[in-house]
Tab-separated table of C-alpha atoms and ligand atoms in Angstrom:
chain	number	residue	atom	x	y	z
Q	1	MET	CA	71.687	50.760	115.025
Q	2	THR	CA	75.360	51.354	114.227
Q	3	ARG	CA	77.232	48.156	113.343
Q	4	ILE	CA	80.745	47.526	114.598
Q	5	THR	CA	82.835	44.380	114.125
Q	6	VAL	CA	85.641	43.438	116.504
Q	7	LEU	CA	88.385	41.062	115.361
Q	8	GLY	CA	90.285	40.209	118.518
Q	9	SER	CA	91.074	38.263	121.627
Q	10	THR	CA	89.022	36.786	124.424
Q	11	ASN	CA	90.903	36.013	127.649
Q	12	MET	CA	89.975	35.049	131.153
Q	13	ASP	CA	91.629	37.640	133.391
Q	14	LEU	CA	93.045	36.084	136.560
Q	15	VAL	CA	93.400	39.152	138.774
Q	16	ALA	CA	95.399	39.439	141.994
Q	17	TYR	CA	94.881	42.576	144.099
Q	18	VAL	CA	97.950	43.617	146.102
Q	19	THR	CA	99.207	46.713	147.904
Q	20	THR	CA	102.548	46.778	146.089
Q	21	ALA	CA	103.279	44.605	143.012
Q	22	PRO	CA	106.137	42.093	143.422
Q	23	ARG	CA	109.453	42.770	141.756
Q	24	SER	CA	111.287	39.914	140.005
Q	25	GLY	CA	112.214	37.211	142.544
Q	26	GLU	CA	109.932	38.708	145.200
Q	27	THR	CA	106.762	37.164	146.730
Q	28	VAL	CA	104.029	39.346	148.192
Q	29	THR	CA	100.721	38.443	149.873
Q	30	GLY	CA	97.722	39.923	148.131
Q	31	HIS	CA	94.279	40.515	149.600
Q	32	GLU	CA	91.873	39.412	146.858
Q	33	PHE	CA	91.596	37.204	143.734
Q	34	ARG	CA	89.007	37.369	140.958
Q	35	THR	CA	88.454	35.730	137.580
Q	36	VAL	CA	87.112	38.339	135.181
Q	37	PRO	CA	86.278	37.820	131.495
Q	38	GLY	CA	88.522	40.029	129.346
Q	39	GLY	CA	90.947	40.159	126.442
Q	40	LYS	CA	91.347	43.369	124.477
Q	41	GLY	CA	88.985	42.197	121.723
Q	42	ALA	CA	86.213	41.087	124.075
Q	43	ASN	CA	86.669	44.227	126.168
Q	44	GLN	CA	86.279	46.490	123.146
Q	45	ALA	CA	83.281	44.456	121.932
Q	46	VAL	CA	81.473	44.753	125.278
Q	47	ALA	CA	82.407	48.429	125.598
Q	48	ALA	CA	81.038	49.216	122.131
Q	49	ALA	CA	77.856	47.167	122.693
Q	50	ARG	CA	77.161	48.860	126.032
Q	51	ALA	CA	77.882	52.236	124.409
Q	52	GLY	CA	74.995	51.523	122.035
Q	53	ALA	CA	76.266	49.757	118.905
Q	54	GLU	CA	75.290	46.448	117.312
Q	55	VAL	CA	78.553	44.487	117.698
Q	56	ALA	CA	79.803	41.235	116.141
Q	57	MET	CA	82.906	39.541	117.562
Q	58	ILE	CA	85.336	37.411	115.536
Q	59	GLY	CA	87.824	35.365	117.584
Q	60	ALA	CA	88.126	32.073	119.475
Q	61	VAL	CA	87.665	30.574	122.935
Q	62	GLY	CA	89.013	27.232	124.153
Q	63	THR	CA	87.343	24.005	125.272
Q	64	ASP	CA	88.474	24.534	128.890
Q	65	GLU	CA	86.362	25.714	131.835
Q	66	PHE	CA	86.746	29.379	130.757
Q	67	GLY	CA	85.390	29.114	127.189
Q	68	GLY	CA	81.719	28.918	128.088
Q	69	ARG	CA	81.931	31.804	130.511
Q	70	LEU	CA	83.696	33.990	127.946
Q	71	ARG	CA	80.924	33.281	125.410
Q	72	ALA	CA	78.201	33.898	127.964
Q	73	THR	CA	79.729	37.220	129.012
Q	74	LEU	CA	79.839	38.531	125.460
Q	75	ALA	CA	76.298	37.328	124.771
Q	76	ALA	CA	75.016	38.897	128.006
Q	77	SER	CA	76.212	42.321	126.818
Q	78	GLY	CA	74.428	41.773	123.504
Q	79	VAL	CA	77.523	40.953	121.421
Q	80	ASP	CA	76.815	38.676	118.417
Q	81	ILE	CA	79.071	35.605	118.916
Q	82	ASP	CA	78.032	33.580	115.853
Q	83	LEU	CA	81.564	33.952	114.446
Q	84	LEU	CA	83.383	33.195	117.713
Q	85	ARG	CA	85.083	29.832	117.177
Q	86	THR	CA	85.687	27.157	119.846
Q	87	THR	CA	89.178	25.673	119.492
Q	88	GLU	CA	90.397	22.470	121.189
Q	89	GLY	CA	92.646	23.420	124.150
Q	90	PRO	CA	92.849	26.280	126.664
Q	91	SER	CA	91.226	29.688	126.294
Q	92	GLY	CA	93.447	32.752	126.373
Q	93	THR	CA	94.377	33.868	129.872
Q	94	ALA	CA	95.713	37.141	131.274
Q	95	HIS	CA	97.500	37.092	134.601
Q	96	ILE	CA	97.031	40.549	136.099
Q	97	VAL	CA	98.421	42.173	139.234
Q	98	VAL	CA	96.556	45.321	140.351
Q	99	ASP	CA	98.361	47.405	142.980
Q	100	GLY	CA	97.062	49.761	145.652
Q	101	ASP	CA	97.180	52.723	143.244
Q	102	GLY	CA	95.005	50.889	140.698
Q	103	ALA	CA	97.945	50.416	138.301
Q	104	ASN	CA	98.380	46.996	136.659
Q	105	SER	CA	100.984	44.671	135.141
Q	106	ILE	CA	99.902	41.820	132.868
Q	107	VAL	CA	101.118	38.510	131.344
Q	108	VAL	CA	98.955	37.268	128.435
Q	109	ILE	CA	98.977	33.614	127.259
Q	110	PRO	CA	97.175	33.449	123.895
Q	111	GLY	CA	95.649	29.919	124.071
Q	112	ALA	CA	92.737	29.664	121.608
Q	113	ASN	CA	93.396	33.183	120.293
Q	114	GLY	CA	96.513	31.786	118.626
Q	115	SER	CA	94.357	29.533	116.424
Q	116	VAL	CA	92.806	32.486	114.565
Q	117	THR	CA	95.365	32.698	111.759
Q	118	SER	CA	92.999	33.475	108.885
Q	119	LEU	CA	89.434	34.615	108.225
Q	120	SER	CA	86.470	32.761	106.738
Q	121	HIS	CA	84.154	34.027	104.014
Q	122	ALA	CA	81.542	34.717	106.737
Q	123	ASP	CA	84.098	36.718	108.780
Q	124	ARG	CA	84.906	38.904	105.779
Q	125	ALA	CA	81.193	39.401	105.047
Q	126	VAL	CA	80.495	40.651	108.591
Q	127	ILE	CA	83.499	42.988	108.416
Q	128	ALA	CA	82.252	44.380	105.096
Q	129	GLU	CA	78.810	45.173	106.568
Q	130	ALA	CA	80.141	47.190	109.538
Q	131	ARG	CA	80.786	50.920	109.906
Q	132	SER	CA	84.042	50.210	111.784
Q	133	LEU	CA	86.402	47.312	112.422
Q	134	LEU	CA	88.225	47.310	115.772
Q	135	LEU	CA	91.599	45.535	115.835
Q	136	GLN	CA	94.267	44.897	118.464
Q	137	LEU	CA	97.423	42.730	118.419
Q	138	GLU	CA	96.389	39.760	120.582
Q	139	LEU	CA	95.507	37.567	117.562
Q	140	PRO	CA	98.040	36.253	115.020
Q	141	MET	CA	99.246	39.104	112.800
Q	142	SER	CA	98.134	37.245	109.627
Q	143	ALA	CA	94.467	37.484	110.708
Q	144	VAL	CA	94.793	41.109	111.842
Q	145	VAL	CA	96.236	42.114	108.470
Q	146	GLU	CA	93.595	40.110	106.578
Q	147	GLY	CA	90.824	41.777	108.585
Q	148	ALA	CA	92.210	45.279	108.096
Q	149	GLU	CA	92.583	44.729	104.350
Q	150	ALA	CA	89.032	43.328	104.055
Q	151	ALA	CA	87.723	46.416	105.868
Q	152	ARG	CA	89.771	48.759	103.706
Q	153	ARG	CA	88.473	47.160	100.473
Q	154	ASN	CA	84.908	47.788	101.656
Q	155	GLY	CA	85.342	51.353	102.894
Q	156	VAL	CA	84.992	50.293	106.552
Q	157	ARG	CA	86.903	52.504	109.042
Q	158	THR	CA	89.704	50.529	110.751
Q	159	ILE	CA	90.641	51.459	114.324
Q	160	LEU	CA	93.808	49.737	115.559
Q	161	THR	CA	94.925	49.472	119.180
Q	162	PRO	CA	98.605	48.479	118.797
Q	163	ALA	CA	98.741	46.360	121.977
Q	164	PRO	CA	100.743	44.511	123.021
Q	165	ALA	CA	103.124	46.917	121.265
Q	166	ARG	CA	105.332	45.500	118.548
Q	167	PRO	CA	106.580	46.661	115.136
Q	168	LEU	CA	103.635	46.958	112.745
Q	169	PRO	CA	103.892	45.472	109.236
Q	170	PRO	CA	103.589	48.106	106.485
Q	171	GLU	CA	100.504	46.378	105.029
Q	172	LEU	CA	98.697	46.776	108.376
Q	173	LEU	CA	99.624	50.449	108.686
Q	174	ALA	CA	98.525	50.992	105.083
Q	175	ALA	CA	95.048	49.645	105.965
Q	176	THR	CA	94.702	51.560	109.276
Q	177	ASP	CA	92.537	54.691	109.444
Q	178	LEU	CA	92.893	55.517	113.148
Q	179	LEU	CA	95.696	54.292	115.434
Q	180	VAL	CA	95.038	54.453	119.206
Q	181	PRO	CA	98.151	53.612	121.246
Q	182	ASN	CA	98.631	54.472	124.907
Q	183	GLU	CA	101.750	56.496	125.661
Q	184	HIS	CA	103.888	53.376	126.270
Q	185	GLU	CA	102.794	51.777	122.997
Q	186	ALA	CA	103.403	55.072	121.172
Q	187	ALA	CA	106.919	55.186	122.639
Q	188	THR	CA	107.605	51.585	121.574
Q	189	LEU	CA	106.367	52.264	118.029
Q	190	THR	CA	108.274	55.528	117.562
Q	191	GLY	CA	111.249	55.358	119.930
Q	192	ILE	CA	110.038	58.729	121.282
Q	193	SER	CA	109.076	58.767	124.968
Q	194	GLY	CA	107.861	61.605	127.154
Q	195	ASP	CA	106.768	63.718	124.179
Q	196	PRO	CA	103.344	62.548	122.931
Q	197	GLN	CA	103.060	65.433	120.487
Q	198	ARG	CA	106.272	64.451	118.720
Q	199	ALA	CA	105.325	60.740	118.889
Q	200	ALA	CA	101.936	61.536	117.308
Q	201	GLU	CA	103.616	63.499	114.520
Q	202	ALA	CA	105.948	60.566	113.850
Q	203	LEU	CA	102.980	58.156	113.649
Q	204	LEU	CA	101.212	60.425	111.130
Q	205	ALA	CA	103.893	59.412	108.652
Q	206	HIS	CA	102.180	55.975	108.611
Q	207	VAL	CA	98.454	56.541	109.345
Q	208	PRO	CA	96.085	59.483	108.707
Q	209	GLU	CA	94.818	59.864	112.295
Q	210	VAL	CA	96.252	59.088	115.745
Q	211	VAL	CA	94.923	59.260	119.308
Q	212	ILE	CA	97.532	58.719	122.032
Q	213	THR	CA	95.875	57.960	125.372
Q	214	LEU	CA	97.652	59.388	128.412
Q	215	GLY	CA	95.916	57.736	131.377
Q	216	ALA	CA	94.706	60.266	133.957
Q	217	ARG	CA	96.141	63.042	131.739
Q	218	GLY	CA	93.574	62.375	129.011
Q	219	CYS	CA	94.512	61.984	125.352
Q	220	LEU	CA	96.086	63.707	122.373
Q	221	TYR	CA	94.526	63.634	118.886
Q	222	ALA	CA	96.530	64.367	115.754
Q	223	SER	CA	95.550	64.188	112.098
Q	224	ARG	CA	97.232	64.777	108.752
Q	225	ALA	CA	94.315	67.015	107.810
Q	226	GLN	CA	94.758	69.374	110.765
Q	227	ARG	CA	97.765	71.524	111.640
Q	228	GLU	CA	97.577	71.444	115.452
Q	229	PRO	CA	97.077	68.359	117.662
Q	230	VAL	CA	94.120	68.536	120.096
Q	231	ALA	CA	94.469	67.626	123.782
Q	232	VAL	CA	91.381	66.327	125.623
Q	233	LEU	CA	91.617	66.200	129.416
Q	234	ALA	CA	90.329	63.202	131.398
Q	235	PRO	CA	87.670	64.011	134.025
Q	236	PRO	CA	89.340	64.059	137.481
Q	237	VAL	CA	88.230	60.865	139.263
Q	238	THR	CA	89.570	58.439	141.879
Q	239	ALA	CA	90.828	55.354	140.007
Q	240	VAL	CA	90.451	51.963	141.692
Q	241	ASP	CA	91.221	49.750	138.658
Q	242	THR	CA	92.498	50.995	135.304
Q	243	THR	CA	92.367	47.506	133.682
Q	244	GLY	CA	90.658	47.894	130.328
Q	245	ALA	CA	90.445	51.712	130.467
Q	246	GLY	CA	91.949	51.954	127.006
Q	247	ASP	CA	89.487	49.383	125.641
Q	248	VAL	CA	86.480	51.253	127.042
Q	249	PHE	CA	87.908	54.428	125.532
Q	250	VAL	CA	88.309	52.821	122.071
Q	251	GLY	CA	84.927	51.045	122.169
Q	252	ALA	CA	83.074	54.244	123.019
Q	253	LEU	CA	85.138	56.321	120.571
Q	254	ALA	CA	84.309	53.889	117.754
Q	255	VAL	CA	80.574	54.124	118.482
Q	256	ALA	CA	80.569	57.925	118.586
Q	257	LEU	CA	82.556	58.189	115.340
Q	258	ALA	CA	80.381	55.586	113.610
Q	259	GLU	CA	77.358	57.699	114.561
Q	260	GLY	CA	78.966	60.579	112.701
Q	261	ARG	CA	79.896	62.726	115.709
Q	262	PRO	CA	82.837	65.120	115.257
Q	263	MET	CA	86.185	63.881	116.584
Q	264	THR	CA	86.425	66.264	119.556
Q	265	ASP	CA	82.895	65.345	120.762
Q	266	ALA	CA	83.679	61.648	120.293
Q	267	LEU	CA	86.916	61.987	122.301
Q	268	THR	CA	85.142	63.766	125.151
Q	269	TRP	CA	82.429	61.097	125.222
Q	270	ALA	CA	85.049	58.297	125.175
Q	271	SER	CA	86.948	60.015	128.016
Q	272	THR	CA	83.754	60.117	130.080
Q	273	ALA	CA	83.179	56.398	129.437
Q	274	ALA	CA	86.754	55.471	130.396
Q	275	ALA	CA	86.653	57.643	133.539
Q	276	LEU	CA	83.489	55.814	134.657
Q	277	SER	CA	85.188	52.426	134.163
Q	278	VAL	CA	88.353	53.213	136.173
Q	279	GLN	CA	86.265	54.050	139.253
Q	280	ARG	CA	84.993	50.447	139.443
Q	281	PRO	CA	86.886	47.128	139.731
Q	282	GLY	CA	87.423	44.778	136.796
Q	283	ALA	CA	87.449	45.322	133.040
Q	284	VAL	CA	84.257	43.980	131.419
Q	285	THR	CA	82.341	44.277	134.691
Q	286	SER	CA	83.166	47.979	134.976
Q	287	MET	CA	82.125	49.062	131.483
Q	288	PRO	CA	79.498	51.786	131.403
Q	289	TYR	CA	76.208	51.715	129.484
Q	290	ARG	CA	75.229	54.479	127.087
Q	291	SER	CA	72.795	56.069	129.556
Q	292	GLU	CA	75.598	56.403	132.137
Q	293	ILE	CA	78.021	57.925	129.604
Q	294	ASP	CA	75.377	60.426	128.508
Q	295	GLY	CA	74.848	60.981	132.266
P	301	LIG	P1	95.444	51.805	128.637
P	301	LIG	O1	94.329	51.342	129.502
P	301	LIG	O2	95.411	51.227	127.272
P	301	LIG	O3	96.797	51.709	129.280
P	301	LIG	P2	95.314	54.637	129.315
P	301	LIG	O4	95.855	54.295	130.653
P	301	LIG	O5	96.001	55.707	128.553
P	301	LIG	O6	95.197	53.372	128.364
P	301	LIG	O7	93.788	55.044	129.509
P	301	LIG	C1	92.908	55.206	128.423
P	301	LIG	C2	91.980	56.360	128.697
P	301	LIG	O8	91.233	56.055	129.894
P	301	LIG	C3	92.653	57.692	128.982
P	301	LIG	O9	92.896	58.405	127.793
P	301	LIG	C4	91.633	58.379	129.875
P	301	LIG	O10	90.616	58.961	129.092
P	301	LIG	C5	91.037	57.211	130.655
P	301	LIG	N1	91.722	57.057	131.963
P	301	LIG	C6	92.704	56.185	132.278
P	301	LIG	N2	93.100	56.342	133.561
P	301	LIG	C7	92.337	57.334	134.069
P	301	LIG	C8	92.237	57.979	135.345
P	301	LIG	N3	93.033	57.630	136.369
P	301	LIG	N4	91.323	58.974	135.497
P	301	LIG	C9	90.511	59.334	134.479
P	301	LIG	N5	90.548	58.772	133.260
P	301	LIG	C10	91.449	57.793	133.046
P	302	LIG	NA1	87.690	49.160	135.743
């Protein structure tokens, strides 16, 4: 089976469902509350495992009441958690408001994720054995850079989700094979908003391949090796919860690419996976299995 390593965050998502999200200073009454295991790293790990890969997760949970459930959730989806540390103190938490249109706003508190500042020999060994390393920006930048460089040295494809968006150090960009921002992250990185094609071209100055995800509008792929960017439409569906859509997309994309499928096929397959997930509530709980994606 295809091996993928994820170096990233685990968070407990504390999700409030409301009709209209509160503005600053405003209080609204919601209609439902759920605790859902998440974090961009854990989400991508579960998505990739359910999409059919053998996945190892490097990260950390806390010693609080959430740590055990985060571990159990990853293990239940078949993710190898041997390298998931337990750090004294709280687990990461994400405080999410989902509105009546399925759109979300999120506050992340790193907790245990903040303790992952460097990698062990065992971490680097598991990265070296994988086909792909999936990275996001919810762990300390020092660990993200170390992971990307370890992957690069071993010929492992690095796929970076630049979220939450922030300026990327040159050494991270230099070790990134495929960058997958959503349109907001692409705008933050480039200063170009409302023009994904131009944003993608700007990002190609730093990395060889870029996919900008565009929510219900699908995604745009651009590569240094190819003259024209390729747009892939998202299947038209009724979204109830877009939390984690991007992570499902990246997890599935990584699996398809690691299996050697051509980029356009992989993007279509990832779009199908993400469209399945937005029709169901939650992040991890809504992630589709390979048989559903193949449909
Ligand atoms: P993120 O979740 O990181 O904000 P996007 O919102 O761009 O990322 O969504 C990632 C991918 O998920 C999109 O490229 C698309 O394939 C799929 N997706 C997101 N929202 C929808 C939707 N409403 N309908 C169908 N597919 C969607
Ligand atoms: Na969902």
